[in-house]
Structures are given as C-alpha cells and as structure tokens.
PDB file of C-alpha atoms in Angstrom:
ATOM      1  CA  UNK A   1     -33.685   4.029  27.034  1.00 53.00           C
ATOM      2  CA  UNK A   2     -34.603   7.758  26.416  1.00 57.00           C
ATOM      3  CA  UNK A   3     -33.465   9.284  23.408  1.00 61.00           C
ATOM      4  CA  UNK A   4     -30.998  11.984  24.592  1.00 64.00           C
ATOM      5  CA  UNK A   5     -32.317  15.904  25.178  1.00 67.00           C
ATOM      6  CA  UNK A   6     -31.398  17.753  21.821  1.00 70.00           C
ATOM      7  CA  UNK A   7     -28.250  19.947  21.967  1.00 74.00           C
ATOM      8  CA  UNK A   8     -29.200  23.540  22.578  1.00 77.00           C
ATOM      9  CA  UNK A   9     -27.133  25.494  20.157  1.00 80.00           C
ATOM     10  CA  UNK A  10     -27.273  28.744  21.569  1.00 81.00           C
ATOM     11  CA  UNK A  11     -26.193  27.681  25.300  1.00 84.00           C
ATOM     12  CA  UNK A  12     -22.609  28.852  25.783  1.00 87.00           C
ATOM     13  CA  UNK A  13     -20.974  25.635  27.097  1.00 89.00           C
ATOM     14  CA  UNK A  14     -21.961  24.093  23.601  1.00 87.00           C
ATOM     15  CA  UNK A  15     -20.535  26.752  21.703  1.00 86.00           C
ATOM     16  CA  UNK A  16     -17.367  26.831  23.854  1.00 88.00           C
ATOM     17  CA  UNK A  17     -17.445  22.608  22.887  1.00 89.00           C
ATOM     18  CA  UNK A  18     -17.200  23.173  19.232  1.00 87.00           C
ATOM     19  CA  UNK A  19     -15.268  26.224  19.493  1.00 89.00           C
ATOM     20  CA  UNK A  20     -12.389  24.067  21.190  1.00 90.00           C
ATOM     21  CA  UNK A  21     -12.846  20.947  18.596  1.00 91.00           C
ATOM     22  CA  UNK A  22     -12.677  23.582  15.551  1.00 88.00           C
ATOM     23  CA  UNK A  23      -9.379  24.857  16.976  1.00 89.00           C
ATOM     24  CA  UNK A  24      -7.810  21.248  17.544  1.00 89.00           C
ATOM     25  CA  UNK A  25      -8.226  20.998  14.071  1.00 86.00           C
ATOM     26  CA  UNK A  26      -5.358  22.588  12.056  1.00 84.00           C
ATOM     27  CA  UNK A  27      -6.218  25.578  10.068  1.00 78.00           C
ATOM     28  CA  UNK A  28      -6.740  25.646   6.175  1.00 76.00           C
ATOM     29  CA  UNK A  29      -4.146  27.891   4.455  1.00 77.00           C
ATOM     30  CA  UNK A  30      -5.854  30.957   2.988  1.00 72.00           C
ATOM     31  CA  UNK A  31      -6.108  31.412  -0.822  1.00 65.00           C
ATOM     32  CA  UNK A  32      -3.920  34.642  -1.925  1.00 64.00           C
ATOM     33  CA  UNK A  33      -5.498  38.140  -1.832  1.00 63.00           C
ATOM     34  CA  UNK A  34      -5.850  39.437  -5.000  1.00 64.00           C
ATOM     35  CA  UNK A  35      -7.614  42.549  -5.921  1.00 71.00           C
ATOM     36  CA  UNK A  36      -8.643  43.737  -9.683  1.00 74.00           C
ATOM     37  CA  UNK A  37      -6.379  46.680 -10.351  1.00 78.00           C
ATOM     38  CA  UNK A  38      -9.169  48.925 -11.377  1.00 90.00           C
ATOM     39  CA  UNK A  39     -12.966  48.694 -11.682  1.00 92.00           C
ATOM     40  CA  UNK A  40     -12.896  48.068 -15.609  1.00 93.00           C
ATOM     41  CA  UNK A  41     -10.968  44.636 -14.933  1.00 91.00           C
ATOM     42  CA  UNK A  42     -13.670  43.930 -11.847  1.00 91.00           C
ATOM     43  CA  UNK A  43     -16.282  44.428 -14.226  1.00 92.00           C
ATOM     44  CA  UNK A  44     -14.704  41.840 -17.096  1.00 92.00           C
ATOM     45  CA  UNK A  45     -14.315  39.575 -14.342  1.00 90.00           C
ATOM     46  CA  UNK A  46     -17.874  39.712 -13.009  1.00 92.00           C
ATOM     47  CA  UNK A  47     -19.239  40.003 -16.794  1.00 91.00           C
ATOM     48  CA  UNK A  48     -16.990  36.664 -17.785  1.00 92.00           C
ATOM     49  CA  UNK A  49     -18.385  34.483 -15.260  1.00 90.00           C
ATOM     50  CA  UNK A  50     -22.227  35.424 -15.856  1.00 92.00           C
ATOM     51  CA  UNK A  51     -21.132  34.762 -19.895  1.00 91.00           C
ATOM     52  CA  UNK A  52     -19.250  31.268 -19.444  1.00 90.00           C
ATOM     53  CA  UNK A  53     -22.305  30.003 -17.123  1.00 89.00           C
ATOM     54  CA  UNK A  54     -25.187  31.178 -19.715  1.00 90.00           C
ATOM     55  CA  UNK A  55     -22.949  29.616 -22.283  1.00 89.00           C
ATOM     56  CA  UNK A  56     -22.609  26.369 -20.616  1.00 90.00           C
ATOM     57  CA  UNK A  57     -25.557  25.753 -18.754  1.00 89.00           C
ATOM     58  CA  UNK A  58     -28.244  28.492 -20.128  1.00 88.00           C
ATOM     59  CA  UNK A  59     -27.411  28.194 -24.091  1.00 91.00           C
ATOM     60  CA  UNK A  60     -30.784  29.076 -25.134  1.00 88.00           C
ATOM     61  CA  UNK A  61     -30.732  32.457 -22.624  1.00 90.00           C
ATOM     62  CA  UNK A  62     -29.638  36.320 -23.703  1.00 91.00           C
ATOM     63  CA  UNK A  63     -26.371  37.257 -22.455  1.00 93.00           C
ATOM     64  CA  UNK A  64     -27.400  40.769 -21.832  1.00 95.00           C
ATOM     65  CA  UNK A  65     -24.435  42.531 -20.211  1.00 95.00           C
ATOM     66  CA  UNK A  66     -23.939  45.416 -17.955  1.00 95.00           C
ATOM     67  CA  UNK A  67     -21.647  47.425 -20.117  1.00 94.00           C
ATOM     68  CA  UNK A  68     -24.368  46.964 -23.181  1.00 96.00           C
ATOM     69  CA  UNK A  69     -27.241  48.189 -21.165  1.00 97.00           C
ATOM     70  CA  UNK A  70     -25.500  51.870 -20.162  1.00 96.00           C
ATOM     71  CA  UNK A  71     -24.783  51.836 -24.194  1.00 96.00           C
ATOM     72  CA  UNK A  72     -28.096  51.067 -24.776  1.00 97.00           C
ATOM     73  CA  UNK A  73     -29.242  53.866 -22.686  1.00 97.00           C
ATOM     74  CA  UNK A  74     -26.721  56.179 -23.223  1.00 96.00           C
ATOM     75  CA  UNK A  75     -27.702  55.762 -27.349  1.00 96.00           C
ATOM     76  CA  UNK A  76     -31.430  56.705 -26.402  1.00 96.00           C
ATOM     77  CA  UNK A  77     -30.783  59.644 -24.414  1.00 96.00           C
ATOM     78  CA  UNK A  78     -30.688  58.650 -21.409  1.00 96.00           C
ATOM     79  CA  UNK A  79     -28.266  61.200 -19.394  1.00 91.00           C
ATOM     80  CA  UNK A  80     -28.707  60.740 -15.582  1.00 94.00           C
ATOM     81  CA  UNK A  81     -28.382  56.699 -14.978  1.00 97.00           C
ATOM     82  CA  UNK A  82     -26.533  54.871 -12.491  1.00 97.00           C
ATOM     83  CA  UNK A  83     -25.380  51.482 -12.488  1.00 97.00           C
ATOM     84  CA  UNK A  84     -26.563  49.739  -9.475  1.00 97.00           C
ATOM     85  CA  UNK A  85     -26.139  46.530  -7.902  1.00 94.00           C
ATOM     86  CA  UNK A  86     -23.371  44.446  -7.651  1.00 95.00           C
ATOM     87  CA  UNK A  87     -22.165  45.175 -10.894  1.00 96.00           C
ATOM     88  CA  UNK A  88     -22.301  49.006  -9.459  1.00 96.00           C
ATOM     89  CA  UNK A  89     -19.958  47.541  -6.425  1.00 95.00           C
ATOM     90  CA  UNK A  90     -17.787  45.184  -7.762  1.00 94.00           C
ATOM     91  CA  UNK A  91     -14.695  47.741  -8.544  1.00 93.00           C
ATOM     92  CA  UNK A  92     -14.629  48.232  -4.699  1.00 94.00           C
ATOM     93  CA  UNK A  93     -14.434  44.853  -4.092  1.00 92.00           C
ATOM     94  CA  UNK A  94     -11.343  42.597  -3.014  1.00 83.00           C
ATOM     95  CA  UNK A  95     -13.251  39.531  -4.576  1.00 82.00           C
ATOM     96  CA  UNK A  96     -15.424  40.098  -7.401  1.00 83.00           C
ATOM     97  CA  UNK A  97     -18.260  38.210  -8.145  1.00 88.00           C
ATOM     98  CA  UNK A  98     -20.711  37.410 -10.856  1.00 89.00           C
ATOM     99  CA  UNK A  99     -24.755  38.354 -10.275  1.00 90.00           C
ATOM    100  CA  UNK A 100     -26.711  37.363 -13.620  1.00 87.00           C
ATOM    101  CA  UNK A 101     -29.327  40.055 -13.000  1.00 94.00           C
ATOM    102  CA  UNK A 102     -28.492  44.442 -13.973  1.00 97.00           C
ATOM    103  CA  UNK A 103     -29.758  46.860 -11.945  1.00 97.00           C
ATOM    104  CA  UNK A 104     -29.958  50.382 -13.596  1.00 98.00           C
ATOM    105  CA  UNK A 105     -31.168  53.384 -11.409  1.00 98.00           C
ATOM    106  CA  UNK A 106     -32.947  56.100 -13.902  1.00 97.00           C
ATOM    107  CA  UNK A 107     -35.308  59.143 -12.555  1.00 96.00           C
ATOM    108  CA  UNK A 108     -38.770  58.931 -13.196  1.00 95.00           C
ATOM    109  CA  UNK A 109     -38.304  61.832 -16.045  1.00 95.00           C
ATOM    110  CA  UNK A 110     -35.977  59.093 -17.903  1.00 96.00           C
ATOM    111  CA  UNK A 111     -37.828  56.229 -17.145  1.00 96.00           C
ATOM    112  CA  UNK A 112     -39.929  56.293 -20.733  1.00 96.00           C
ATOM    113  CA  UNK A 113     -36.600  57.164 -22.772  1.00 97.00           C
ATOM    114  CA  UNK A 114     -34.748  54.558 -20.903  1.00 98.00           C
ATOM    115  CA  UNK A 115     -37.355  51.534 -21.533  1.00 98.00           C
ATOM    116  CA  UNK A 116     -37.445  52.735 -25.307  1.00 97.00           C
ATOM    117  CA  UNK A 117     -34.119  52.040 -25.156  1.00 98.00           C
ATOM    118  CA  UNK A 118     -33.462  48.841 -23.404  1.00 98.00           C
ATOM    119  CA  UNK A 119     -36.102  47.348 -25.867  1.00 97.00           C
ATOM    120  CA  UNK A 120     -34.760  48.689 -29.142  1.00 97.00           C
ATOM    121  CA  UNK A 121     -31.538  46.874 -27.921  1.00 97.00           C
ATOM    122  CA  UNK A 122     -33.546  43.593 -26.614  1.00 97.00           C
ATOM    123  CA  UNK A 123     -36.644  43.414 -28.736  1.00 97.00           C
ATOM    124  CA  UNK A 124     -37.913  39.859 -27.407  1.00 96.00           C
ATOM    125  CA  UNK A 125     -37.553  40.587 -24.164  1.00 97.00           C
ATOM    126  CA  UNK A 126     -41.020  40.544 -21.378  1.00 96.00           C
ATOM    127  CA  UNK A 127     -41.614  43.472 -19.966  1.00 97.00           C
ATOM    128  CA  UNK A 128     -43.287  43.613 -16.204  1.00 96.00           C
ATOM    129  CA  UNK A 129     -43.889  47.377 -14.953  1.00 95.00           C
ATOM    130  CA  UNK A 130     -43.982  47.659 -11.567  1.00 93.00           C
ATOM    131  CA  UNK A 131     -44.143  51.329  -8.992  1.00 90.00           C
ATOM    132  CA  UNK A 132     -40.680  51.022  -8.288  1.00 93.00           C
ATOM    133  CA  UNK A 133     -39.191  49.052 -11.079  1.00 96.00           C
ATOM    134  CA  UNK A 134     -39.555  47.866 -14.306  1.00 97.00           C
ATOM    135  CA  UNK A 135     -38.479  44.237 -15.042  1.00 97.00           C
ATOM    136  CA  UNK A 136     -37.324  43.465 -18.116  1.00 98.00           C
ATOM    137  CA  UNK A 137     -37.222  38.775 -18.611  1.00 97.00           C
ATOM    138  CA  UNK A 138     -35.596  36.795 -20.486  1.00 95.00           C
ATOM    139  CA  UNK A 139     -38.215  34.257 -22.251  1.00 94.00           C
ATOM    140  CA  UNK A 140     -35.259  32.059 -23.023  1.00 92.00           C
ATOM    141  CA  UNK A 141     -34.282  31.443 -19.418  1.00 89.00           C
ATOM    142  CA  UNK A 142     -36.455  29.984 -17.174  1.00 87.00           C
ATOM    143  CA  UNK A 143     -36.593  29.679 -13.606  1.00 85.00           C
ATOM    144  CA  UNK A 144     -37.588  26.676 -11.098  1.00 86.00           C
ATOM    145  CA  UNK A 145     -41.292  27.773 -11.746  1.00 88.00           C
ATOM    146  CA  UNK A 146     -40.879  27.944 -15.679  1.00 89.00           C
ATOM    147  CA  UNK A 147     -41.056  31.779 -15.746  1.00 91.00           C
ATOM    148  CA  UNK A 148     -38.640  33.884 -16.957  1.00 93.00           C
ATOM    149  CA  UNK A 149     -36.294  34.957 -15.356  1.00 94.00           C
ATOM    150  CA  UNK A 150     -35.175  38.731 -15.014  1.00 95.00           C
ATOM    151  CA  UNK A 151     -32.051  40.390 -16.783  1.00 96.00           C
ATOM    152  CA  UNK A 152     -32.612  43.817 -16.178  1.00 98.00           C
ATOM    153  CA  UNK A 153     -34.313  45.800 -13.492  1.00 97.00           C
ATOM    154  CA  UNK A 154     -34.848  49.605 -14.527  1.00 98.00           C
ATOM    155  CA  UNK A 155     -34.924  50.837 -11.180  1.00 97.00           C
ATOM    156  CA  UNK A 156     -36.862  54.181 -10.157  1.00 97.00           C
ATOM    157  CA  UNK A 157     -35.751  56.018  -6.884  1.00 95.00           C
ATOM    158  CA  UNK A 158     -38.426  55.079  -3.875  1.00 89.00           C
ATOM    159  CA  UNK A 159     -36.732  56.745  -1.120  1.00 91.00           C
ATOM    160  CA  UNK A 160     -34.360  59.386   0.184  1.00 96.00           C
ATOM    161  CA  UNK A 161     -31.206  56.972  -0.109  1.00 97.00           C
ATOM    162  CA  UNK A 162     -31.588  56.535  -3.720  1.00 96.00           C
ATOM    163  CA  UNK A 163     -33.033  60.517  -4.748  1.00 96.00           C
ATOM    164  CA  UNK A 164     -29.558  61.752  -3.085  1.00 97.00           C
ATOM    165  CA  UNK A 165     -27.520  59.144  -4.978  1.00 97.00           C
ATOM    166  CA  UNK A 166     -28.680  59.802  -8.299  1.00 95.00           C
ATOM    167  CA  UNK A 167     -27.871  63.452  -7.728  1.00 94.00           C
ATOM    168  CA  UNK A 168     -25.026  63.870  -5.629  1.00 94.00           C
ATOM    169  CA  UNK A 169     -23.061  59.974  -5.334  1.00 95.00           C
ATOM    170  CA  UNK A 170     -22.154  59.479  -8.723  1.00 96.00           C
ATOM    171  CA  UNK A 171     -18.812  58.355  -9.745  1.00 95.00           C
ATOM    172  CA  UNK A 172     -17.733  57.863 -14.084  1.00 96.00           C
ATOM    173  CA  UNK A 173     -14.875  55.336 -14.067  1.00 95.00           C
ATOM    174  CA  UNK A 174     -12.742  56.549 -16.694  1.00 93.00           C
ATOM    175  CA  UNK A 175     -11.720  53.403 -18.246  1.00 94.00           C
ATOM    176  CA  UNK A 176     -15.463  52.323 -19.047  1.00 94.00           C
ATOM    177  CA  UNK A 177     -17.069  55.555 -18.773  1.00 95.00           C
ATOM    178  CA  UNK A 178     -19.610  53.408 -16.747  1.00 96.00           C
ATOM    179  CA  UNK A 179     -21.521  55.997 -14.039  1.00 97.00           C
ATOM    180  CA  UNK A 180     -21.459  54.095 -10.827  1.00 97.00           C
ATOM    181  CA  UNK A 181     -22.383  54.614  -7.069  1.00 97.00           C
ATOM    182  CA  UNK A 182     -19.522  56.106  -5.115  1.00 97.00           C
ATOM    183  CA  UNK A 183     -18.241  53.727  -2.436  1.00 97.00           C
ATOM    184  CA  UNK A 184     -20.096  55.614   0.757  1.00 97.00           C
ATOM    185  CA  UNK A 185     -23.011  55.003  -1.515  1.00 98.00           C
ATOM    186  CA  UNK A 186     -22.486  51.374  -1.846  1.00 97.00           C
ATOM    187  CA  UNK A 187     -21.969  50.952   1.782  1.00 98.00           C
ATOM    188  CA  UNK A 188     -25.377  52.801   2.513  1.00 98.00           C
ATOM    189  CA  UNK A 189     -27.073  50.607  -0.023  1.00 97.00           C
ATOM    190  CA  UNK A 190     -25.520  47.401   1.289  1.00 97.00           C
ATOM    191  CA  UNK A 191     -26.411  47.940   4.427  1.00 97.00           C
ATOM    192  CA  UNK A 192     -29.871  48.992   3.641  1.00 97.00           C
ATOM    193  CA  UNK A 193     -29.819  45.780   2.609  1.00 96.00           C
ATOM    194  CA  UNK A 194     -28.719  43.871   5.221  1.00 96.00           C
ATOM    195  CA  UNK A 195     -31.264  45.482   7.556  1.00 96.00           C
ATOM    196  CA  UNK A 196     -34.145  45.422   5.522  1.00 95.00           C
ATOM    197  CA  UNK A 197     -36.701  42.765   7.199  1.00 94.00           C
ATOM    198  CA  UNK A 198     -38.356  42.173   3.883  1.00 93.00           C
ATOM    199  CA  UNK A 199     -35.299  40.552   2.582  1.00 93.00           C
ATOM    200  CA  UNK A 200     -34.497  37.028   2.531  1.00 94.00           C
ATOM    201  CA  UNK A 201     -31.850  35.443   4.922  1.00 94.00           C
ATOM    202  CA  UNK A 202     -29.959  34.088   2.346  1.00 93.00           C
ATOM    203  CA  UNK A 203     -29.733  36.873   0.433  1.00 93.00           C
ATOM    204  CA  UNK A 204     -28.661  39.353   3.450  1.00 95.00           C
ATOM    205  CA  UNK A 205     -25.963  36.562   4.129  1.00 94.00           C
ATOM    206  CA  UNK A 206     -24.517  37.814   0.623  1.00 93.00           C
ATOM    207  CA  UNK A 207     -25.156  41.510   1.295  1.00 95.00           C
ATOM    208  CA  UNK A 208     -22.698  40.833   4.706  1.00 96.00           C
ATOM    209  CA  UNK A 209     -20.255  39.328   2.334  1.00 94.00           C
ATOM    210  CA  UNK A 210     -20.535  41.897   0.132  1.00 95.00           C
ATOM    211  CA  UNK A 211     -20.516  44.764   2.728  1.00 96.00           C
ATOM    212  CA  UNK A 212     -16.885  43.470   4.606  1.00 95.00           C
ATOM    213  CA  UNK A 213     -15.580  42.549   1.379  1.00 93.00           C
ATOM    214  CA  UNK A 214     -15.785  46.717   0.336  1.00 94.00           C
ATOM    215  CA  UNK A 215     -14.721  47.597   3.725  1.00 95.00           C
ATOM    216  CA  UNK A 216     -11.600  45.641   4.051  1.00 91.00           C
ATOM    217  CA  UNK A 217     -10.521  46.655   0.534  1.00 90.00           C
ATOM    218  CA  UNK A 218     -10.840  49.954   1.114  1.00 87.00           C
ATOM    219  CA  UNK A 219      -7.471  51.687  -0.219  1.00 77.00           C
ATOM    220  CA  UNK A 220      -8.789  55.108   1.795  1.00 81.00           C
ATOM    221  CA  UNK A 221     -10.847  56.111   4.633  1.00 89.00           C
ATOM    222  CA  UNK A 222     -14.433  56.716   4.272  1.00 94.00           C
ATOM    223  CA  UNK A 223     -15.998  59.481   4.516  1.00 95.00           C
ATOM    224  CA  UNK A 224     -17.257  59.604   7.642  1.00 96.00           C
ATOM    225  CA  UNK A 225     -20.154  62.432   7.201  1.00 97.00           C
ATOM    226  CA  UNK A 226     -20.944  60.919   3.999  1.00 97.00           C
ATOM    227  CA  UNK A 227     -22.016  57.809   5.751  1.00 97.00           C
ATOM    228  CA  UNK A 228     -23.300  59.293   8.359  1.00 97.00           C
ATOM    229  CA  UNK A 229     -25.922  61.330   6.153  1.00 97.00           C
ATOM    230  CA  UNK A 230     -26.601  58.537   3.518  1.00 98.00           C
ATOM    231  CA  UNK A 231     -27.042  56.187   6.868  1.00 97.00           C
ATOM    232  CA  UNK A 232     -29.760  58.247   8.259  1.00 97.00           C
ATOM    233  CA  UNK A 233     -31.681  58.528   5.033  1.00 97.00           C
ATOM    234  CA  UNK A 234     -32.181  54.639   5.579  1.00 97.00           C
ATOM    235  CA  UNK A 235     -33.734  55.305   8.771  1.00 96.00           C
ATOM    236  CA  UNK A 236     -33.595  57.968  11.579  1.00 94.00           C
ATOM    237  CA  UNK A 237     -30.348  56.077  13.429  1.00 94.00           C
ATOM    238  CA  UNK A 238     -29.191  54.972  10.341  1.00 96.00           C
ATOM    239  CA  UNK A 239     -26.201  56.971  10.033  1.00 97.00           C
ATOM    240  CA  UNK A 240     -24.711  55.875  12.988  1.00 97.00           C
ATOM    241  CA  UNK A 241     -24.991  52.302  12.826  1.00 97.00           C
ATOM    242  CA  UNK A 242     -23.404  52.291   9.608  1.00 98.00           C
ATOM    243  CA  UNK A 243     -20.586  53.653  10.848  1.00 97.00           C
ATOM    244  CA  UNK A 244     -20.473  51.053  13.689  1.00 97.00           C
ATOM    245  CA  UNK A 245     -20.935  48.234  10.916  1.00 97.00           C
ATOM    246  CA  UNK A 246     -17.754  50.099   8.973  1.00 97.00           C
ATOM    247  CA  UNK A 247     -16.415  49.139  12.325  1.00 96.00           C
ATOM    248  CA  UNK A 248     -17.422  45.808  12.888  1.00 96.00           C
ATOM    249  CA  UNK A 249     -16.460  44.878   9.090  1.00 96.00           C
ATOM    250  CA  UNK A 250     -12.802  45.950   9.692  1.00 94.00           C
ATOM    251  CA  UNK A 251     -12.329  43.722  13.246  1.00 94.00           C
ATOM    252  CA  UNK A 252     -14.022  40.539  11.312  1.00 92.00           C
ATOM    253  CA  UNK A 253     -17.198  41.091  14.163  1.00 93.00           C
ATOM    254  CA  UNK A 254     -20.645  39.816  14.299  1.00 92.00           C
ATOM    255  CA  UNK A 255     -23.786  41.973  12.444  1.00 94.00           C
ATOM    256  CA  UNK A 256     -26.399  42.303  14.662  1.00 91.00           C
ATOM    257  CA  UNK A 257     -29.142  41.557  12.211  1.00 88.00           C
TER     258      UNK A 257
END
C-alpha cells in the first residue's frame, strides 16, 4: 500500500480539523494577571532570575547587573545613557522576564568614557569592538561553542530610531534613577525588531511576546504621533504599521511578519 500524501498544513480544511479538535478539548484555566507595581520591582524581578540561574547553573560566571552598569557609568561620567533592551522594557511589561545580556545605548562622544568605565568596574572582562557596538564577555561563561559569552553590549546609535531616542525618548524612573526608553520608544524598537529580516525566527517570536505583552498592559493610551514618527524612522511606512500592530496586539491578532 502507498504511504498516505503528507498533510498540507496551510490548506484551510486542515486547519479548520484541528481548530475543531483543540476546542473539544476543555480549556486550561489561566494563571492570575499580575503586574509589578512600578518599574523598580520589574527590574528586581528580571535582575533575580538572571542571579538565581548564574548561581545555580553558571557558578563560575560574573553576575554583572543592569542597575551596576548605569552606576558604573554614571561614576565615570557618563551623562547621556539609556538603558536598552529588555531590561529598558520590562517596567512596561505585564510579565517580566529575565534576559542575561545589558544593553546600554551611549553617543559616540561617550563611547570612550563609558568603556573606561564598564572596565574599571569589570576588569577581566573581553572586550570585542565592533561599528555599532562594543561587546563586553564574560571569560567565565561559556557558550555551546566554548566562547564567551556576552554581558554587556555598549550600544552606539546606527540609525534615525535610536539618534531621536537618545535625545528626545528618555524617561528617569524615580525609584532607581535608571534612564530608560519611554514606552512609544519601546514599541518602535520592538517592532523594529520584529520586522527586521536579519533577525532570527526565534528570537522575533520573543520580540511578538514582548511587543503584546507592553501593549495590553498599557495603563494609558499611546501616543499616537509619537509612534507614528518613531515608526517611520524604521522605515518610510513605518509609522503606520506600528500603529496597526498597536492594533493587532490589543484584539490578540496575527503579525504579518
């Protein structure tokens, strides 16, 4: 006998199949929403779970933390930093995360002051300069391919989108005194993210998490322009599909990526 003809998994009939199957089955219940109340608890949260996993499973790796680098820079005169990333994000977030990784976004006038600084803090760490970045590795934590893996990234502005947030979308929390991006700004550089094609799939799958998970905890509504002009610095159209993903986040739709 023939072997069967595979399943096609984009024809409709087989998606209406398992759509019906998934629905006969009854429906987990959903953990309890729970939100930090404020970006400094966000951050503890995030920082904790990076610290307990480099304690348990990385013992011989630097737990180099967020809050230590802006000291660090903020000690060597460093005056116009932002705190990027996820750990920039994660006050606007329903769900924090963890990320083991901080991303620090310095102009190019601070970018000798502000790798002066990180290594006065973190002597032993390898430095890798880069045009857009500069990587700073933990020798004591090693990846799949025995290299080191990176703690910091000193990141340099290499478009419009982040010129315009270093000057105009800066927020200071005013528990931590932490400068972060303003929410529009997170949004723009989220979905920069998700759009970019020289990102990898699995990765953009965590930049759509990321991206609903600001959205729906939004306690306000966006600014609208803001988007709009931080959008089109992405690309020329930019502005108004980030608005439509604001959109699409809220009904629980599909990204067209």
């Amino acid at each position: 006998m023939a072997d069967p003809a595979p399943s096609d998994f984009t024809d409709p009939a087989f998606l209406a199949a398992r759509e019906a199957a998934m629905r006969a089955v009854p429906a987990p219940p959903d953990a309890p929403p729970w939100r930090p109340p404020s970006y400094a608890d966000a951050l503890r949260v995030s920082e904790k779970i990076t610290s307990d996993y480099r304690e348990l499973h990385r013992p011989d790796s630097m737990d180099v933390k967020p809050s230590e680098v802006c000291a660090a820079l903020q000690q060597g005169g460093v005056k116009n930093w932002v705190l990027m990333g996820l750990h920039g994000y994660v006050g606007y977030m329903s769900d924090p995360r963890a990320t083991q990784d901080v991303d620090v976004l310095v102009p190019y006038s601070q970018k000798k002051k502000a790798v002066k600084a990180i290594l006065e803090r973190w002597p032993t760490l390898v430095v890798a300069e880069m045009e857009f970045v500069v990587r700073f590795k933990d020798p004591g934590d090693l990846d799949e391919k025995a290299q080191p893996k990176v703690v910091i990234d000193l990141m340099l502005p290499w478009g419009a989108l982040h010129e315009a947030i270093i000057k105009n979308c800066v927020s200071t929390d005013e528990r931590t005194q932490l400068r972060i991006p303003t929410v529009e700004a997170a949004l723009a550089c989220k979905y920069a993210a998700m759009i970019s094609p020289h990102r990898l799939r699995k990765k953009k799958l965590l930049d759509t998490a990321d991206f609903t998970n600001i959205v729906e905890a939004g306690e306000k509504p966006f600014d609208e322009p803001t988007l709009r002009q931080l959008g089109d610095l992405v690309w020329e159209k930019g502005g108004e599909e980030l608005v439509r993903f604001v959109e699409i986040a809220l009904n629980d739709g599909q990204f067209p990526l």
